[in-house]
mmCIF file of C-alpha atoms in Angstrom:
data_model
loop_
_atom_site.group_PDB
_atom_site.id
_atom_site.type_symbol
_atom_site.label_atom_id
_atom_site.label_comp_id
_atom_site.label_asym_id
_atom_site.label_seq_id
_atom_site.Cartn_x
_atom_site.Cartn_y
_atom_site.Cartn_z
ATOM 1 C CA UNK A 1 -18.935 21.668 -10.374
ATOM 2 C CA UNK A 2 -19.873 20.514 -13.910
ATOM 3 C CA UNK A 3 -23.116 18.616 -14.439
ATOM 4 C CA UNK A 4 -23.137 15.104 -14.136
ATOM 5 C CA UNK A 5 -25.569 12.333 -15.859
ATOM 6 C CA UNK A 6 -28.464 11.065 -14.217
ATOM 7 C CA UNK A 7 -27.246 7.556 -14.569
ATOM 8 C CA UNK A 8 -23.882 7.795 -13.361
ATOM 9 C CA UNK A 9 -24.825 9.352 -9.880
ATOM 10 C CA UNK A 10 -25.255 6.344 -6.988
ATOM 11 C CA UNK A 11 -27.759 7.354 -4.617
ATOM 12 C CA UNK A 12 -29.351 4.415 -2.924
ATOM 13 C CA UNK A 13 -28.166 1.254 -1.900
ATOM 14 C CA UNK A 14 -29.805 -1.037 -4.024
ATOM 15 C CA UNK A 15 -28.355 0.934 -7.268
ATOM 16 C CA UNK A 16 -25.262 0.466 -5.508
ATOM 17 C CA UNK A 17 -24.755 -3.185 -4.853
ATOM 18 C CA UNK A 18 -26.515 -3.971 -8.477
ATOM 19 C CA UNK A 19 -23.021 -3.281 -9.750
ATOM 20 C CA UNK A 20 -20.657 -5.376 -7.611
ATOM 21 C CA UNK A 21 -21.471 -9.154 -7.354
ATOM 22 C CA UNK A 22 -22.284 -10.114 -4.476
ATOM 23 C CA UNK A 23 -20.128 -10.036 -1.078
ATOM 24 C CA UNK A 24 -17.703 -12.906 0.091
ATOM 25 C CA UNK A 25 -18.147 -14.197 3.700
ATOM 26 C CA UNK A 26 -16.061 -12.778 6.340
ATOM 27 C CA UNK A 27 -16.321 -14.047 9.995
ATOM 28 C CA UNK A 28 -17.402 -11.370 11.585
ATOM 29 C CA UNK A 29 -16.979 -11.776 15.705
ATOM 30 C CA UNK A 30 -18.072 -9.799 18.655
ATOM 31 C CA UNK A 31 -15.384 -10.146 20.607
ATOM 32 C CA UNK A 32 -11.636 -11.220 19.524
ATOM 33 C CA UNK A 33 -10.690 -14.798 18.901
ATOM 34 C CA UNK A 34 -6.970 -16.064 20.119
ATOM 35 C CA UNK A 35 -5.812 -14.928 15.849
ATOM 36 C CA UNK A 36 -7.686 -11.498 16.516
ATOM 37 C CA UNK A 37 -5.440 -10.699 19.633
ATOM 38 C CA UNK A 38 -2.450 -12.157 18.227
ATOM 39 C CA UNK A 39 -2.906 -9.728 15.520
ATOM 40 C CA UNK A 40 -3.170 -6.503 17.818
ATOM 41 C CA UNK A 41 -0.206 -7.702 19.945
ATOM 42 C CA UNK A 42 2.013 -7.688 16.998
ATOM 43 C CA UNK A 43 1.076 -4.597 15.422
ATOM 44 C CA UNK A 44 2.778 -0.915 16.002
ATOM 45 C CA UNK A 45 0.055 1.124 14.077
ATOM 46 C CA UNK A 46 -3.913 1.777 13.952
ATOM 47 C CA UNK A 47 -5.621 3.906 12.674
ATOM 48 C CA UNK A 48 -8.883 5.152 14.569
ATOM 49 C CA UNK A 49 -11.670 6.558 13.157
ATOM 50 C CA UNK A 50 -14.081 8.739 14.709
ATOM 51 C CA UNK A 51 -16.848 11.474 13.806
ATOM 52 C CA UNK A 52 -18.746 14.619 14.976
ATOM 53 C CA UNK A 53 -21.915 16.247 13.073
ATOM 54 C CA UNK A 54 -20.380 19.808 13.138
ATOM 55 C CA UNK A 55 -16.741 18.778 12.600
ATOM 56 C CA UNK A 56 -16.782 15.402 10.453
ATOM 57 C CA UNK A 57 -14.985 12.360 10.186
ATOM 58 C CA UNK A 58 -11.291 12.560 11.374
ATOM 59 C CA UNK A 59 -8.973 9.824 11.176
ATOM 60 C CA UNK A 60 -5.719 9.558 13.189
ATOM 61 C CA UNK A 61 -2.767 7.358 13.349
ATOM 62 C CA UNK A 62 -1.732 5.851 17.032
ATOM 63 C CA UNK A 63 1.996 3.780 16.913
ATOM 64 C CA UNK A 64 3.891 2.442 19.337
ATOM 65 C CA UNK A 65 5.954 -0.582 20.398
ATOM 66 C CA UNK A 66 3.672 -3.818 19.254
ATOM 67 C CA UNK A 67 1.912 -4.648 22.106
ATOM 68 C CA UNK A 68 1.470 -1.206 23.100
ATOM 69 C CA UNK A 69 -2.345 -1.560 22.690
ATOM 70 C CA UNK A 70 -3.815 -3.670 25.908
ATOM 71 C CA UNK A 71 -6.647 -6.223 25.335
ATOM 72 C CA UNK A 72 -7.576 -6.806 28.926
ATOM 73 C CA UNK A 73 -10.172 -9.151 27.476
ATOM 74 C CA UNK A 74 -11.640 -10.104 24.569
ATOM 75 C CA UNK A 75 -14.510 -6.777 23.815
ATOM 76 C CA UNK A 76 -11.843 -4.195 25.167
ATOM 77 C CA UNK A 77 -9.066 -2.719 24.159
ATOM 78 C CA UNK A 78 -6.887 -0.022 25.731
ATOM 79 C CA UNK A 79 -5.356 2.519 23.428
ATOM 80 C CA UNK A 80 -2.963 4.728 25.480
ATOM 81 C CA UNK A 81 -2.675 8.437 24.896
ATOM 82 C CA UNK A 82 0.341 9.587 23.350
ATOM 83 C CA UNK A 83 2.362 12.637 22.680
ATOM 84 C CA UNK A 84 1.302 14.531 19.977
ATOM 85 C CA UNK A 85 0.252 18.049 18.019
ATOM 86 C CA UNK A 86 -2.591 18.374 20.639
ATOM 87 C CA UNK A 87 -5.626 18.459 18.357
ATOM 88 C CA UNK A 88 -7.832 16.241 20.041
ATOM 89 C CA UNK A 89 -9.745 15.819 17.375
ATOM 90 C CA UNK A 90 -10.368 12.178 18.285
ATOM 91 C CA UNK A 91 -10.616 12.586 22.056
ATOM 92 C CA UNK A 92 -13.557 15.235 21.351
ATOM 93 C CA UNK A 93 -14.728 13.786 18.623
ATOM 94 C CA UNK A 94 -15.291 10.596 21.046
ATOM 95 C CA UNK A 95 -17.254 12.722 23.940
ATOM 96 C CA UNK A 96 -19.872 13.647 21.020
ATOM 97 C CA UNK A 97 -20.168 10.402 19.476
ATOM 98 C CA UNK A 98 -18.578 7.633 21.057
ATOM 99 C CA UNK A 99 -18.634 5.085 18.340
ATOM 100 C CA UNK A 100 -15.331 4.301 16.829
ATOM 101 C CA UNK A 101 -13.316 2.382 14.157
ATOM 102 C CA UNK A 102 -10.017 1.007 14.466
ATOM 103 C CA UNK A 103 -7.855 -0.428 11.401
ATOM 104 C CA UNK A 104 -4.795 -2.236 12.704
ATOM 105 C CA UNK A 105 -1.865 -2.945 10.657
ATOM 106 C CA UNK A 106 1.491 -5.176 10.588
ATOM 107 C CA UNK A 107 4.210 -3.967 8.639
ATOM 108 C CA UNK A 108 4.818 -6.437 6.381
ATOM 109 C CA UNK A 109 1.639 -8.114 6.739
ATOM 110 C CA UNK A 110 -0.826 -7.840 3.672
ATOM 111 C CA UNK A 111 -4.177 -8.286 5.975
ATOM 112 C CA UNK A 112 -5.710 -5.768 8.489
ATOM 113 C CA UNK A 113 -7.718 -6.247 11.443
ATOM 114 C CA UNK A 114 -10.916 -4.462 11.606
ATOM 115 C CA UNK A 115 -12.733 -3.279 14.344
ATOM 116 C CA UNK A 116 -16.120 -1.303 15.541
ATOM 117 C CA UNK A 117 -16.861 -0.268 18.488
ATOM 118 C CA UNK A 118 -17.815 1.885 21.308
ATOM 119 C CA UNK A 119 -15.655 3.919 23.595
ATOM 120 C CA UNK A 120 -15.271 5.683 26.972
ATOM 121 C CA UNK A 121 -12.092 7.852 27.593
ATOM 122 C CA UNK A 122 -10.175 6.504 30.750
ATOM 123 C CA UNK A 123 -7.371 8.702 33.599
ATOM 124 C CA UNK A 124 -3.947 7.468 33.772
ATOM 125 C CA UNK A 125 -3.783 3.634 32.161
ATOM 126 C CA UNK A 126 -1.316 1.604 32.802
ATOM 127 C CA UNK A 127 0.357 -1.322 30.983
ATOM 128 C CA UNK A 128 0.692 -5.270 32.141
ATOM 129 C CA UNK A 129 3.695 -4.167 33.675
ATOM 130 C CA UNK A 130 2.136 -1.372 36.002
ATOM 131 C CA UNK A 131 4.315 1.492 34.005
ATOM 132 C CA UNK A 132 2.672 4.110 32.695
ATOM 133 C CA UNK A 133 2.565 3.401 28.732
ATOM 134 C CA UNK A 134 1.633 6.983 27.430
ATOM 135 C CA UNK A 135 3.788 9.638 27.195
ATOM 136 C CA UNK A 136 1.303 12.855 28.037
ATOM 137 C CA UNK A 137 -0.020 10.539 31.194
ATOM 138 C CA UNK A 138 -3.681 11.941 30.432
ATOM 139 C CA UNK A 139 -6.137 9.253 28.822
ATOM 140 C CA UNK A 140 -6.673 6.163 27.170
ATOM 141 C CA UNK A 141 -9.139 5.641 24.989
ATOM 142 C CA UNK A 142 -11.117 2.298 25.993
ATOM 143 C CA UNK A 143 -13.111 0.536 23.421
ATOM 144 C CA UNK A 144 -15.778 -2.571 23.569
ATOM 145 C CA UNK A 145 -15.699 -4.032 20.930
ATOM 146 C CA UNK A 146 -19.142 -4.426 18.971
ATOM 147 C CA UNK A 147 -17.052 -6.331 15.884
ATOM 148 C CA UNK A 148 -14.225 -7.668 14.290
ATOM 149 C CA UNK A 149 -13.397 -9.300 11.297
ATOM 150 C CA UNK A 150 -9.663 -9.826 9.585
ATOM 151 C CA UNK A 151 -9.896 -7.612 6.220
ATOM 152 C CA UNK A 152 -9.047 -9.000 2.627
ATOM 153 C CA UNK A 153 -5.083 -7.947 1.584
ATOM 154 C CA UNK A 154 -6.203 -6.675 -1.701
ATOM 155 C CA UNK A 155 -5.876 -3.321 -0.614
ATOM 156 C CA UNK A 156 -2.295 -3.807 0.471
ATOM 157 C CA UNK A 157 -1.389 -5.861 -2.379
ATOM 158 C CA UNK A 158 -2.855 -3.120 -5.135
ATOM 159 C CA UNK A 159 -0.754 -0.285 -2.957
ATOM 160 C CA UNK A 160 2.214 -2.433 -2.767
ATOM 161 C CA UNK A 161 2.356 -0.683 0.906
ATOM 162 C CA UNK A 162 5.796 -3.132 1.920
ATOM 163 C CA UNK A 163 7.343 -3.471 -0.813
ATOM 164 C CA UNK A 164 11.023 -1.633 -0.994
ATOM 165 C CA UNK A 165 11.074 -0.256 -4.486
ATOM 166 C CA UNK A 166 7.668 2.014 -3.332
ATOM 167 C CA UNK A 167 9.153 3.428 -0.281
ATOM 168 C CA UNK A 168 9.829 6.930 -0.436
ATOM 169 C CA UNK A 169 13.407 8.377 -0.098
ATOM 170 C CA UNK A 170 11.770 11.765 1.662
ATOM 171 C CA UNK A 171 8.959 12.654 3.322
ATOM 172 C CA UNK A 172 6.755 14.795 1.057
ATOM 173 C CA UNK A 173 4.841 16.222 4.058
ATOM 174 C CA UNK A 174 8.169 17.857 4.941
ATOM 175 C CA UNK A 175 9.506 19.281 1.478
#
């Protein structure tokens, strides 16, 4: 790698936040309000995000139906195992380190809900209806929730994420 200036390397927190002004409030809860599980029972995608010292950080995509994740109350949520390529790159990651991150989105919707918490894997969940939600029938990853807070849509907004003219007419992954 080529050398870089002194000046324009951040390496402590204080140089850091000396160049942003200073941070809006955000409600932060530690638990979900009524809007918080509104938000999860509408939305068919999160994103978890999980880490291991010898592997990394790994972050993984869960979908399904909206509703498919269960908030039994308001610190846990159920995320059902679902068919997929088998890594387990979460699900191990999660036996090392427990603590987890969970982004969930609405398409359509320019705000995401945030969450941190702390997870134990679970046998054989089942959903409201007493059907078995997942399709490998294995696990569910249970989380309590430690917080919460409803992220600003500027992200979404600069990425134009839902708008029609930015889809894609192929997958790239697949070309």
């Amino acid at each position: 790698m080529g050398g870089c200036a002194a000046d324009t390397v951040i390496e402590n927190e204080t140089t850091l936040r000396a160049l942003y002004p200073p941070s809006r409030y955000l409600q932060i809860w530690d638990r979900l309000d009524p809007k918080g599980r509104q938000f999860i029972a509408r939305s068919p995608l999160l994103i978890i995000g999980s880490a291991r010292p010898d592997r990394g950080i790994d972050l993984s995509p869960r979908g399904g139906p909206p509703g498919f994740v269960r908030v039994p109350d308001a610190q846990t949520l159920i995320i059902p195992d679902r068919a997929g390529n088998n890594r387990l790159d979460t699900m191990s990651n999660l036996l090392a380190d427990r603590r987890v991150g969970v982004l969930f989105l609405i398409p359509g919707v320019a705000t995401i809900l945030r969450i941190k918490g702390v997870t134990r894997l679970e046998r054989d969940p089942q959903d409201s209806t007493g059907d078995h939600v997942h399709d490998s029938g294995k696990l569910a990853i249970v989380v309590t929730i430690r917080s919460a807070f409803i992220h600003c849509p500027r992200a979404l907004h600069h990425s134009r994420l839902w708008d029609a003219d930015y889809r894609a007419s192929s997958d790239p992954a697949m070309s």
